[in-house]
Short mmCIF file of C-alpha atoms and ligand atoms in Angstrom, two decimals:
data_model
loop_
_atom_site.label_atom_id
_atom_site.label_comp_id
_atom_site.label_asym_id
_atom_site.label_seq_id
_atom_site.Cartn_x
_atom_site.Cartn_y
_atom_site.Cartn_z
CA UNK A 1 -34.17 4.57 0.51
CA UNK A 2 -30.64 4.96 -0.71
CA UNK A 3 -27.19 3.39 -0.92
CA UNK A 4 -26.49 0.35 1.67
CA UNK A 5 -30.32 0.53 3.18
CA UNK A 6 -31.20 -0.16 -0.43
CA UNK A 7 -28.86 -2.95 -1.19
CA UNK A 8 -29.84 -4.87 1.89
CA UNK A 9 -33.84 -4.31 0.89
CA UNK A 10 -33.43 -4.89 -2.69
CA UNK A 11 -31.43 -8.26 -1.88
CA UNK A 12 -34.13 -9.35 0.72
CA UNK A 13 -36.94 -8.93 -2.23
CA UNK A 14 -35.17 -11.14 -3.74
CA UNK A 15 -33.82 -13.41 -1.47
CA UNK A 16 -37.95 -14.35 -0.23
CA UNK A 17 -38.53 -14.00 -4.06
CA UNK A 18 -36.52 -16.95 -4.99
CA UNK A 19 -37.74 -18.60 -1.49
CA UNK A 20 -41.07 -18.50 -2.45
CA UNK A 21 -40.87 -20.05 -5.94
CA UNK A 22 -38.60 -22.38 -3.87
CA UNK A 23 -41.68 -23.08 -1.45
CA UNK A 24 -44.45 -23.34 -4.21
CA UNK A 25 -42.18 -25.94 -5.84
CA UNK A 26 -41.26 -28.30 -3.01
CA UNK A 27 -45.18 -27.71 -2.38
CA UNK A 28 -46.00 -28.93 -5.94
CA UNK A 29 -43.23 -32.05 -5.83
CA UNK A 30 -44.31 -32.91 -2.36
CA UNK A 31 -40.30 -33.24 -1.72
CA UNK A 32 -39.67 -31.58 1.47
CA UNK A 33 -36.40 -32.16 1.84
CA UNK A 34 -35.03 -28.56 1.09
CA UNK A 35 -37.17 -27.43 3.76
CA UNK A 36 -34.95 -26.66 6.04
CA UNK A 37 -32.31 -24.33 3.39
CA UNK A 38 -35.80 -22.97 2.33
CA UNK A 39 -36.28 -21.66 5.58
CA UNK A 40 -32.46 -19.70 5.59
CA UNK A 41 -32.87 -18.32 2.06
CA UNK A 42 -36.00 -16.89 3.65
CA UNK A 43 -35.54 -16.18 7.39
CA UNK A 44 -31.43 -15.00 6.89
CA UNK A 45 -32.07 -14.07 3.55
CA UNK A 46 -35.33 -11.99 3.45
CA UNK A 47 -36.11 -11.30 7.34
CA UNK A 48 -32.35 -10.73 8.44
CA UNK A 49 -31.94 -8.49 5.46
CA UNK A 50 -34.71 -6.81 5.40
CA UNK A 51 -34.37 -5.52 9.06
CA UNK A 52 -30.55 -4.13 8.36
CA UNK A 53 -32.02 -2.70 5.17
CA UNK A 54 -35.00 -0.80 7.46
CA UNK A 55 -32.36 0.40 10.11
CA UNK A 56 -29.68 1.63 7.82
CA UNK A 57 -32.50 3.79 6.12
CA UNK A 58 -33.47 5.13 9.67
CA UNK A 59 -30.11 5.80 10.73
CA UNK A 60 -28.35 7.22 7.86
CA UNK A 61 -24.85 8.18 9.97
CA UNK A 62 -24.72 4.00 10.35
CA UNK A 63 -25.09 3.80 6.54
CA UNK A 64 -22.77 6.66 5.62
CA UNK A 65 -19.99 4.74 7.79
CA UNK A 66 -17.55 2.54 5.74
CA UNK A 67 -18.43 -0.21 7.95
CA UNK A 68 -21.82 -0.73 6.60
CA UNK A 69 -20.97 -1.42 3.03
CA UNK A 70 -18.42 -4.05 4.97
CA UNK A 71 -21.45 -5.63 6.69
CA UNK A 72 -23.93 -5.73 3.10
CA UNK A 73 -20.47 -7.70 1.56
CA UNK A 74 -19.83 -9.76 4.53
CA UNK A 75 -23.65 -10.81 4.87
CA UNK A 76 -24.29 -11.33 1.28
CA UNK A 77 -21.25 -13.77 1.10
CA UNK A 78 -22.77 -15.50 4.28
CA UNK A 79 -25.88 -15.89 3.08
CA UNK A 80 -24.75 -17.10 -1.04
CA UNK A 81 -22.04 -19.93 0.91
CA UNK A 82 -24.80 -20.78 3.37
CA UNK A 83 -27.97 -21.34 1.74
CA UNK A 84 -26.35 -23.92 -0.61
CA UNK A 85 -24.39 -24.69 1.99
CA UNK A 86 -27.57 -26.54 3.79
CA UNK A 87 -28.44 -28.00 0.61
CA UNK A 88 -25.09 -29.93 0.42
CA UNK A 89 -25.30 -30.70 4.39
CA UNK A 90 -28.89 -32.08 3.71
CA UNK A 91 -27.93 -34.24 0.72
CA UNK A 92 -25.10 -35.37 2.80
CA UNK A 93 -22.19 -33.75 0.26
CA UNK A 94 -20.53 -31.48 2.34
CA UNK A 95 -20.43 -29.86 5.40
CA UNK A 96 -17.86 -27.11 4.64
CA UNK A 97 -19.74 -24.58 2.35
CA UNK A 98 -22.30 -24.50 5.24
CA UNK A 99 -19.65 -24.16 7.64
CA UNK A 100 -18.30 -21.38 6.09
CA UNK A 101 -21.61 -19.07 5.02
CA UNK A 102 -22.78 -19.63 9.02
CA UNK A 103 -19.51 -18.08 10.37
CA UNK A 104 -20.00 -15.41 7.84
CA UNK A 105 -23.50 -14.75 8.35
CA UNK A 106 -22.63 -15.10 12.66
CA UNK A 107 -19.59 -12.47 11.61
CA UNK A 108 -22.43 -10.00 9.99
CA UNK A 109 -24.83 -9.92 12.65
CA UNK A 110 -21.32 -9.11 15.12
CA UNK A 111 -20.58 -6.17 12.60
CA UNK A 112 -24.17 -4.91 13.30
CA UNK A 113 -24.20 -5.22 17.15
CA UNK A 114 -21.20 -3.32 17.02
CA UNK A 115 -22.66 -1.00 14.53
CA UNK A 116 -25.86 -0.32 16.76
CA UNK A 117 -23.70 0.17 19.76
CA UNK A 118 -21.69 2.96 18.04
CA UNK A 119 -24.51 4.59 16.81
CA UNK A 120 -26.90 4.35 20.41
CA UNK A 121 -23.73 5.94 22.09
CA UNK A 122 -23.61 8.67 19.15
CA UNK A 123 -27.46 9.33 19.29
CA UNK A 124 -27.81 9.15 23.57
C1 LIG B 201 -44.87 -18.85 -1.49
C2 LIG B 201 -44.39 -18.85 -0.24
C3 LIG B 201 -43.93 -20.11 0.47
C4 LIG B 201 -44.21 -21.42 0.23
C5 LIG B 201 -45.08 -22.01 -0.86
C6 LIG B 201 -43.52 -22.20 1.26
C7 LIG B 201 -43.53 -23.60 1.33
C8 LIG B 201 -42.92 -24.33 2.32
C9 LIG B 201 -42.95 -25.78 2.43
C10 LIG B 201 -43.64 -26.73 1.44
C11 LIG B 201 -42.26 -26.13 3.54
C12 LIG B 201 -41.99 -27.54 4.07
C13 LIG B 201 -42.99 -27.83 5.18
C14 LIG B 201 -42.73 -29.16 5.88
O1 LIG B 201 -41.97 -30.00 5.36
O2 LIG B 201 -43.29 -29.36 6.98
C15 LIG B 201 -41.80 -24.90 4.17
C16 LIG B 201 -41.08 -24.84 5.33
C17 LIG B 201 -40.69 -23.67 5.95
N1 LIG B 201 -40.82 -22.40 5.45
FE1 LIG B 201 -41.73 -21.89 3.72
N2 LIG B 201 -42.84 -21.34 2.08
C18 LIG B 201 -43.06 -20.05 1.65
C19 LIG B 201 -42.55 -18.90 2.20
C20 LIG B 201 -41.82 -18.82 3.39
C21 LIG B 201 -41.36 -17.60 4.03
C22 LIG B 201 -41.60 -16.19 3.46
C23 LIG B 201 -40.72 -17.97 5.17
C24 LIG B 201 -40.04 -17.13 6.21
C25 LIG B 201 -40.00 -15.80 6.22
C26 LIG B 201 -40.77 -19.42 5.24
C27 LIG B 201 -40.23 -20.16 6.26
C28 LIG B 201 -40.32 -21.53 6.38
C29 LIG B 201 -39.86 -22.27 7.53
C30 LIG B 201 -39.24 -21.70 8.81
C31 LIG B 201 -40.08 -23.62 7.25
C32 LIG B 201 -39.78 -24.82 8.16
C33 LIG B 201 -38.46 -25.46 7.73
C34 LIG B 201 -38.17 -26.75 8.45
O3 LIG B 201 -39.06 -27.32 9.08
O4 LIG B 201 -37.02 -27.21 8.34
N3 LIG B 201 -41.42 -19.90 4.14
N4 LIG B 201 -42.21 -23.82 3.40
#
């Protein structure tokens, strides 16, 4: 695994890293609040990224194309706004940080439809 496929996989390791020790502490405080940014760090973060990182490495034209280190920038940024984002919107400080990282995140998963539809057509 190489270039983009390896940014997105290295950044999901440590995206469901960080969600984990996140876990394992609201576990150990019995404060559950989080639960719900938890769940993003580790669904958008480590899931999300994890599947771009797998198809980038199995289709290395997509990953060769300028538009894919576009998508790892634009979907980083979504998910760094967002995650904290949902903290703020569950403590009730702030609505716009989330506001902002889901658009981005929305604006990633749009650069990779259009990236799988170039690259079905190229491949068919
Ligand atoms: C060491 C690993 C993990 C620990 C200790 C942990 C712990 C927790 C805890 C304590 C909650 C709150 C449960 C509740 O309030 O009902 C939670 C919720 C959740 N976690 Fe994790 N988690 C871990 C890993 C993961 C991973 C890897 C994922 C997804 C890939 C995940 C997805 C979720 C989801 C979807 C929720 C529900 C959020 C909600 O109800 O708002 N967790 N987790």
């Amino acid at each position: 695994m190489k270039g983009v496929a390896l940014y997105f996989f290295v950044t999901a390791v440590l995206a469901v890293t960080g969600g984990m020790i996140w876990g394992i502490q609201m576990s150990a405080t019995g404060n559950h609040m989080l639960a719900g940014a938890h769940a993003h760090l580790n669904l958008v973060g480590w899931a999300t990224m994890a599947l771009f990182g797998i198809y980038y490495h199995l289709t290395p034209a997509a990953s060769e194309a300028a538009l894919a280190k576009i998508h790892y920038g634009v979907a980083l940024a979504g998910l760094v706004i967002m995650v904290p984002g949902i903290v703020q919107a569950i403590r009730q400080t702030g609505e716009t940080m989330a506001k902002i990282g889901s658009v981005l995140t929305l604006l990633s998963m749009v650069i990779f439809l259009v990236t799988v539809l170039i690259h079905a057509r190229r491949t068919t």
